[in-house]
mmCIF file of C-alpha atoms in Angstrom:
data_model
loop_
_atom_site.group_PDB
_atom_site.id
_atom_site.type_symbol
_atom_site.label_atom_id
_atom_site.label_comp_id
_atom_site.label_asym_id
_atom_site.label_seq_id
_atom_site.Cartn_x
_atom_site.Cartn_y
_atom_site.Cartn_z
ATOM 1 C CA CYS A 1 113.440 147.582 184.882
ATOM 2 C CA GLY A 2 111.170 145.654 182.543
ATOM 3 C CA GLY A 3 111.501 142.846 179.919
ATOM 4 C CA ILE A 4 109.553 141.213 177.233
ATOM 5 C CA ALA A 5 109.727 137.742 175.853
ATOM 6 C CA ALA A 6 108.233 135.807 172.926
ATOM 7 C CA GLY A 7 108.156 132.054 172.368
ATOM 8 C CA PRO A 8 105.987 128.943 172.226
ATOM 9 C CA ALA A 9 104.744 126.787 175.004
ATOM 10 C CA TRP A 10 107.533 124.221 175.587
ATOM 11 C CA ALA A 11 106.816 120.685 174.488
ATOM 12 C CA GLY A 12 110.019 119.185 175.630
ATOM 13 C CA MET A 13 110.420 115.747 177.147
ATOM 14 C CA GLY A 14 112.228 116.707 180.376
ATOM 15 C CA GLN A 15 115.634 118.148 181.164
ATOM 16 C CA ASN A 16 118.825 116.190 180.562
ATOM 17 C CA GLY A 17 117.332 113.510 178.564
ATOM 18 C CA GLY A 18 119.166 111.440 175.879
ATOM 19 C CA GLY A 19 120.060 112.595 172.407
ATOM 20 C CA PRO A 20 122.469 115.159 170.829
ATOM 21 C CA LEU A 21 123.246 118.426 172.657
ATOM 22 C CA PRO A 22 122.089 121.750 171.360
ATOM 23 C CA THR A 23 124.354 124.711 170.946
ATOM 24 C CA ALA A 24 123.004 128.044 172.366
ATOM 25 C CA ILE A 25 123.804 131.057 170.470
ATOM 26 C CA VAL A 26 122.822 134.679 171.496
ATOM 27 C CA LEU A 27 122.382 137.588 169.147
ATOM 28 C CA ALA A 28 122.108 141.021 170.714
ATOM 29 C CA THR A 29 121.420 144.424 169.167
ATOM 30 C CA SER A 30 124.015 146.111 171.414
ATOM 31 C CA THR A 31 125.637 145.154 174.717
ATOM 32 C CA THR A 32 127.207 148.428 175.742
ATOM 33 C CA GLY A 33 125.469 151.677 176.383
ATOM 34 C CA PRO A 34 124.365 154.424 178.826
ATOM 35 C CA ALA A 35 121.955 153.772 181.779
ATOM 36 C CA PRO A 36 118.983 153.206 181.483
ATOM 37 C CA PHE A 37 120.071 150.866 178.815
ATOM 38 C CA ALA A 38 117.840 148.231 177.008
ATOM 39 C CA VAL A 39 119.447 145.062 175.564
ATOM 40 C CA HIS A 40 117.397 143.231 172.867
ATOM 41 C CA VAL A 41 118.357 139.501 172.460
ATOM 42 C CA ASN A 42 117.136 136.422 170.584
ATOM 43 C CA GLY A 43 118.279 132.764 170.483
ATOM 44 C CA LEU A 44 116.934 131.862 167.064
ATOM 45 C CA ASN A 45 120.367 131.017 165.742
ATOM 46 C CA SER A 46 120.821 128.374 168.272
ATOM 47 C CA ILE A 47 121.390 124.978 166.963
ATOM 48 C CA LEU A 48 118.797 122.598 168.475
ATOM 49 C CA SER A 49 119.956 119.266 167.031
ATOM 50 C CA VAL A 50 116.619 117.809 167.783
ATOM 51 C CA GLY A 51 113.192 119.485 167.126
ATOM 52 C CA ASP A 52 112.606 123.084 166.270
ATOM 53 C CA GLU A 53 111.778 126.356 167.940
ATOM 54 C CA SER A 54 108.254 125.217 168.798
ATOM 55 C CA THR A 55 109.529 122.338 170.807
ATOM 56 C CA ALA A 56 112.588 123.987 172.444
ATOM 57 C CA ARG A 57 112.747 126.087 175.627
ATOM 58 C CA TYR A 58 114.765 129.318 175.808
ATOM 59 C CA GLU A 59 115.479 130.572 179.324
ATOM 60 C CA TRP A 60 117.148 133.979 179.905
ATOM 61 C CA ASP A 61 118.681 135.338 183.073
ATOM 62 C CA PHE A 62 119.862 139.051 182.650
ATOM 63 C CA GLY A 63 122.087 139.093 185.767
ATOM 64 C CA ASP A 64 120.249 142.027 187.142
ATOM 65 C CA SER A 65 118.717 140.925 190.501
ATOM 66 C CA ALA A 66 117.520 144.524 191.096
ATOM 67 C CA GLY A 67 115.444 144.633 187.909
ATOM 68 C CA ALA A 68 111.972 143.337 187.261
ATOM 69 C CA HIS A 69 111.734 140.384 184.947
ATOM 70 C CA ASN A 70 115.197 139.419 185.357
ATOM 71 C CA THR A 71 114.419 136.032 184.123
ATOM 72 C CA LEU A 72 112.199 135.424 181.015
ATOM 73 C CA VAL A 73 111.327 132.526 178.866
ATOM 74 C CA GLY A 74 111.087 132.899 175.030
ATOM 75 C CA TRP A 75 113.182 132.835 172.032
ATOM 76 C CA ASN A 76 113.144 136.777 171.702
ATOM 77 C CA ALA A 77 113.542 139.006 174.888
ATOM 78 C CA ALA A 78 114.659 142.427 176.140
ATOM 79 C CA HIS A 79 115.678 143.867 179.534
ATOM 80 C CA ILE A 80 116.263 147.354 180.800
ATOM 81 C CA TYR A 81 119.319 147.948 183.070
ATOM 82 C CA ASN A 82 118.708 151.047 185.154
ATOM 83 C CA ALA A 83 122.045 151.112 186.967
ATOM 84 C CA PRO A 84 125.478 151.272 185.463
ATOM 85 C CA GLY A 85 127.632 148.209 185.880
ATOM 86 C CA ASN A 86 128.932 145.042 184.453
ATOM 87 C CA TYR A 87 126.254 142.244 183.792
ATOM 88 C CA THR A 88 126.163 138.905 182.356
ATOM 89 C CA ILE A 89 123.238 137.455 180.203
ATOM 90 C CA THR A 90 122.757 133.805 180.338
ATOM 91 C CA LEU A 91 120.745 131.731 177.786
ATOM 92 C CA THR A 92 119.842 128.098 178.572
ATOM 93 C CA VAL A 93 118.507 126.235 175.645
ATOM 94 C CA THR A 94 116.717 122.985 176.075
ATOM 95 C CA ASN A 95 115.871 120.850 173.012
ATOM 96 C CA GLN A 96 112.963 118.523 172.485
ATOM 97 C CA SER A 97 115.096 115.609 173.893
ATOM 98 C CA GLY A 98 115.653 117.596 177.175
ATOM 99 C CA GLN A 99 119.268 118.169 176.466
ATOM 100 C CA GLN A 100 120.666 121.563 177.459
ATOM 101 C CA ASN A 101 123.364 124.046 176.550
ATOM 102 C CA VAL A 102 124.389 127.432 178.132
ATOM 103 C CA LYS A 103 125.696 130.585 176.475
ATOM 104 C CA THR A 104 126.755 133.787 178.405
ATOM 105 C CA ILE A 105 127.504 137.199 177.040
ATOM 106 C CA PRO A 106 128.746 140.331 178.863
ATOM 107 C CA VAL A 107 126.883 143.666 179.096
ATOM 108 C CA THR A 108 128.406 146.825 180.076
ATOM 109 C CA VAL A 109 126.155 149.710 181.228
ATOM 110 C CA ASN A 110 127.882 153.092 181.493
ATOM 111 C CA ALA A 111 127.069 156.217 183.499
ATOM 112 C CA PRO A 112 124.429 158.245 181.520
ATOM 113 C CA ASN A 113 126.483 161.399 181.175
ATOM 114 C CA ARG A 114 123.574 163.329 179.953
ATOM 115 C CA THR A 115 123.051 167.038 180.349
ATOM 116 C CA THR A 116 119.550 167.528 181.821
ATOM 117 C CA ILE A 117 117.138 170.202 180.621
ATOM 118 C CA TYR A 118 114.053 170.923 182.803
ATOM 119 C CA VAL A 119 110.749 172.209 181.299
ATOM 120 C CA SER A 120 108.039 173.666 183.415
ATOM 121 C CA PRO A 121 104.964 175.829 182.790
ATOM 122 C CA SER A 122 106.356 178.345 185.448
ATOM 123 C CA GLY A 123 109.659 178.532 183.640
ATOM 124 C CA SER A 124 110.895 180.965 180.867
ATOM 125 C CA ASP A 125 112.349 180.103 177.540
ATOM 126 C CA SER A 126 115.044 182.619 178.257
ATOM 127 C CA ASN A 127 116.392 180.368 180.993
ATOM 128 C CA SER A 128 119.176 177.830 180.625
ATOM 129 C CA GLY A 129 117.048 175.010 181.589
ATOM 130 C CA LEU A 130 119.858 173.317 183.536
ATOM 131 C CA ALA A 131 118.026 173.177 187.014
ATOM 132 C CA PRO A 132 114.339 173.098 188.052
ATOM 133 C CA GLY A 133 114.726 176.662 189.313
ATOM 134 C CA SER A 134 115.907 177.779 185.902
ATOM 135 C CA ALA A 135 113.555 175.648 183.765
ATOM 136 C CA ILE A 136 112.498 176.531 180.208
ATOM 137 C CA LYS A 137 108.858 176.963 179.576
ATOM 138 C CA THR A 138 107.745 175.217 176.319
ATOM 139 C CA PHE A 139 108.083 172.039 174.398
ATOM 140 C CA ALA A 140 109.035 173.968 171.247
ATOM 141 C CA LYS A 141 112.006 175.470 173.068
ATOM 142 C CA ALA A 142 113.036 172.029 174.398
ATOM 143 C CA ALA A 143 113.003 170.653 170.867
ATOM 144 C CA THR A 144 115.593 173.327 169.785
ATOM 145 C CA MET A 145 117.866 172.193 172.708
ATOM 146 C CA LEU A 146 118.025 168.484 171.911
ATOM 147 C CA SER A 147 121.517 167.149 171.072
ATOM 148 C CA ASN A 148 123.617 163.986 171.787
ATOM 149 C CA ASN A 149 123.811 163.051 175.465
ATOM 150 C CA LYS A 150 120.803 165.066 176.532
ATOM 151 C CA ALA A 151 117.880 164.399 178.924
ATOM 152 C CA ILE A 152 114.778 166.534 178.578
ATOM 153 C CA LEU A 153 112.493 166.263 181.582
ATOM 154 C CA PHE A 154 109.005 167.650 181.703
ATOM 155 C CA GLN A 155 107.420 168.641 185.136
ATOM 156 C CA ARG A 156 104.995 166.182 186.541
ATOM 157 C CA GLY A 157 101.352 167.417 186.970
ATOM 158 C CA ALA A 158 101.648 169.744 183.939
ATOM 159 C CA THR A 159 100.224 169.846 180.506
ATOM 160 C CA PHE A 160 102.493 171.085 177.675
ATOM 161 C CA ASP A 161 100.703 172.228 174.472
ATOM 162 C CA VAL A 162 102.544 170.927 171.405
ATOM 163 C CA SER A 163 102.103 172.566 167.894
ATOM 164 C CA GLY A 164 105.135 171.031 166.186
ATOM 165 C CA GLY A 165 106.938 167.722 166.772
ATOM 166 C CA MET A 166 110.258 166.866 168.298
ATOM 167 C CA THR A 167 112.672 164.910 165.960
ATOM 168 C CA ILE A 168 115.249 162.810 167.722
ATOM 169 C CA SER A 169 118.176 161.949 165.339
ATOM 170 C CA GLN A 170 120.750 161.956 168.268
ATOM 171 C CA GLN A 171 122.423 159.459 170.470
ATOM 172 C CA ASN A 172 122.065 158.886 174.242
ATOM 173 C CA VAL A 173 118.791 160.718 174.573
ATOM 174 C CA LEU A 174 116.246 160.478 177.383
ATOM 175 C CA ILE A 175 112.800 162.194 177.299
ATOM 176 C CA GLY A 176 110.940 161.970 180.547
ATOM 177 C CA ALA A 177 109.566 163.599 183.703
ATOM 178 C CA TYR A 178 110.681 165.106 186.992
ATOM 179 C CA GLY A 179 109.042 166.097 190.219
ATOM 180 C CA PHE A 180 105.914 164.619 191.782
ATOM 181 C CA GLY A 181 102.468 163.869 190.727
ATOM 182 C CA ASN A 182 100.856 162.627 187.581
ATOM 183 C CA VAL A 183 102.832 162.147 184.516
ATOM 184 C CA PRO A 184 103.213 165.244 182.305
ATOM 185 C CA VAL A 185 100.866 165.503 179.307
ATOM 186 C CA LEU A 186 102.208 166.321 175.823
ATOM 187 C CA ASN A 187 98.980 167.772 174.278
ATOM 188 C CA TRP A 188 99.058 168.080 170.444
ATOM 189 C CA THR A 189 96.965 171.172 169.364
ATOM 190 C CA PRO A 190 96.890 171.639 165.504
ATOM 191 C CA ASN A 191 94.569 169.446 163.342
ATOM 192 C CA VAL A 192 97.366 168.182 161.019
ATOM 193 C CA ASN A 193 97.186 164.833 159.444
ATOM 194 C CA TYR A 194 99.935 162.162 160.134
ATOM 195 C CA ALA A 195 101.854 164.438 162.454
ATOM 196 C CA LYS A 196 104.032 163.008 165.281
ATOM 197 C CA ILE A 197 104.566 164.313 168.718
ATOM 198 C CA LEU A 198 107.951 162.494 169.055
ATOM 199 C CA ASP A 199 109.542 161.618 165.680
ATOM 200 C CA MET A 200 112.883 159.909 165.132
ATOM 201 C CA GLY A 201 115.411 159.837 162.296
ATOM 202 C CA SER A 202 117.661 156.923 161.307
ATOM 203 C CA GLY A 203 120.490 158.274 163.381
ATOM 204 C CA ALA A 204 118.581 157.973 166.656
ATOM 205 C CA LYS A 205 120.423 155.490 169.046
ATOM 206 C CA ASP A 206 120.100 154.527 172.648
ATOM 207 C CA VAL A 207 116.895 156.590 173.117
ATOM 208 C CA VAL A 208 114.668 156.156 176.164
ATOM 209 C CA ILE A 209 111.207 157.728 176.318
ATOM 210 C CA GLU A 210 109.400 157.260 179.767
ATOM 211 C CA ASN A 211 106.762 158.550 182.096
ATOM 212 C CA LEU A 212 104.767 160.663 179.700
ATOM 213 C CA LYS A 213 101.200 160.880 178.420
ATOM 214 C CA PHE A 214 100.473 161.715 174.695
ATOM 215 C CA ASP A 215 97.140 163.331 174.028
ATOM 216 C CA SER A 216 95.130 165.688 171.737
ATOM 217 C CA PRO A 217 91.641 167.104 171.772
ATOM 218 C CA PHE A 218 90.660 165.243 168.562
ATOM 219 C CA ALA A 219 88.400 162.263 168.147
ATOM 220 C CA PRO A 220 90.709 159.223 167.511
ATOM 221 C CA ASN A 221 90.995 158.140 163.859
ATOM 222 C CA ASN A 222 93.888 156.939 161.692
ATOM 223 C CA LEU A 223 94.716 160.530 160.426
ATOM 224 C CA ILE A 224 95.191 162.448 163.652
ATOM 225 C CA VAL A 225 98.554 162.788 165.431
ATOM 226 C CA ARG A 226 100.733 159.838 166.284
ATOM 227 C CA GLY A 227 102.291 159.649 169.695
ATOM 228 C CA ILE A 228 105.752 158.161 168.797
ATOM 229 C CA HIS A 229 107.396 157.339 165.544
ATOM 230 C CA PRO A 230 110.336 155.256 166.393
ATOM 231 C CA HIS A 231 113.365 154.873 164.050
ATOM 232 C CA GLY A 232 117.104 154.226 164.554
ATOM 233 C CA ASN A 233 118.590 151.619 166.945
ATOM 234 C CA ASN A 234 117.836 150.622 170.503
ATOM 235 C CA VAL A 235 114.660 152.713 171.227
ATOM 236 C CA THR A 236 112.975 152.114 174.559
ATOM 237 C CA VAL A 237 109.460 153.309 175.407
ATOM 238 C CA ARG A 238 108.261 152.509 179.022
ATOM 239 C CA ASN A 239 105.704 153.776 181.538
ATOM 240 C CA CYS A 240 103.922 155.956 178.891
ATOM 241 C CA SER A 241 100.135 156.336 178.313
ATOM 242 C CA PHE A 242 98.299 157.332 175.166
ATOM 243 C CA GLY A 243 95.046 159.317 174.866
ATOM 244 C CA ASN A 244 93.498 160.683 171.748
ATOM 245 C CA VAL A 245 96.149 159.695 169.102
ATOM 246 C CA SER A 246 95.887 157.675 165.967
ATOM 247 C CA TYR A 247 98.769 155.274 166.883
ATOM 248 C CA ALA A 248 100.521 155.108 170.163
ATOM 249 C CA MET A 249 103.577 154.096 168.149
ATOM 250 C CA ASN A 250 103.655 153.816 164.446
ATOM 251 C CA THR A 251 106.703 151.569 163.735
ATOM 252 C CA ASP A 252 106.946 151.808 159.958
ATOM 253 C CA GLY A 253 110.422 153.256 160.546
#
């Protein structure tokens, strides 16, 4: 699992000093969803009583000892839970006087309950795609099979030519890889301005995109294909790489 955090260097005067206590307040985009599930939090509504965000310290513990970056410092943070279970996020706020306050919130990560579609160059688009031995063949076919509660996995070590983007407007979707070897490559082939390999609509929710490479044969400039165009709510991109694209992610949505 991974995490991110943003915040200033702490200019506090030491823990448990004198002065009024702060009040820690946690805001989260969502606290319930399917594994792997990302939780985005911030503590900016916390009442510091003394000083401001630049002189306070925000310490997060995501209650996930199996995950990388289980503890982070910063007023804005995120964490990915790989395994289903019940977790507790703890925020400790220390203000400029060194006074502390703690706030906890629960997180419930459910079983993924996704139907998996496998995509392989050795497959056939007349197959069901429901097992590696009955994989479909093309990115285009995979795009037509996308629905709520669906995982689409591309075979590692393979390159898939892409002539039209996949639009994700569904919930509980994972786009990733299976097998062994290098990450699969989604290779955009037409010279079309402002296209996107993976696009999203406003209805997209709880989307994970992982372990893929986005590429094209074109010289990079601002007009060629974009890798990912995120939109919607709770979108996670991890362990991906980007070759000849204009933007790895264009986040104007």
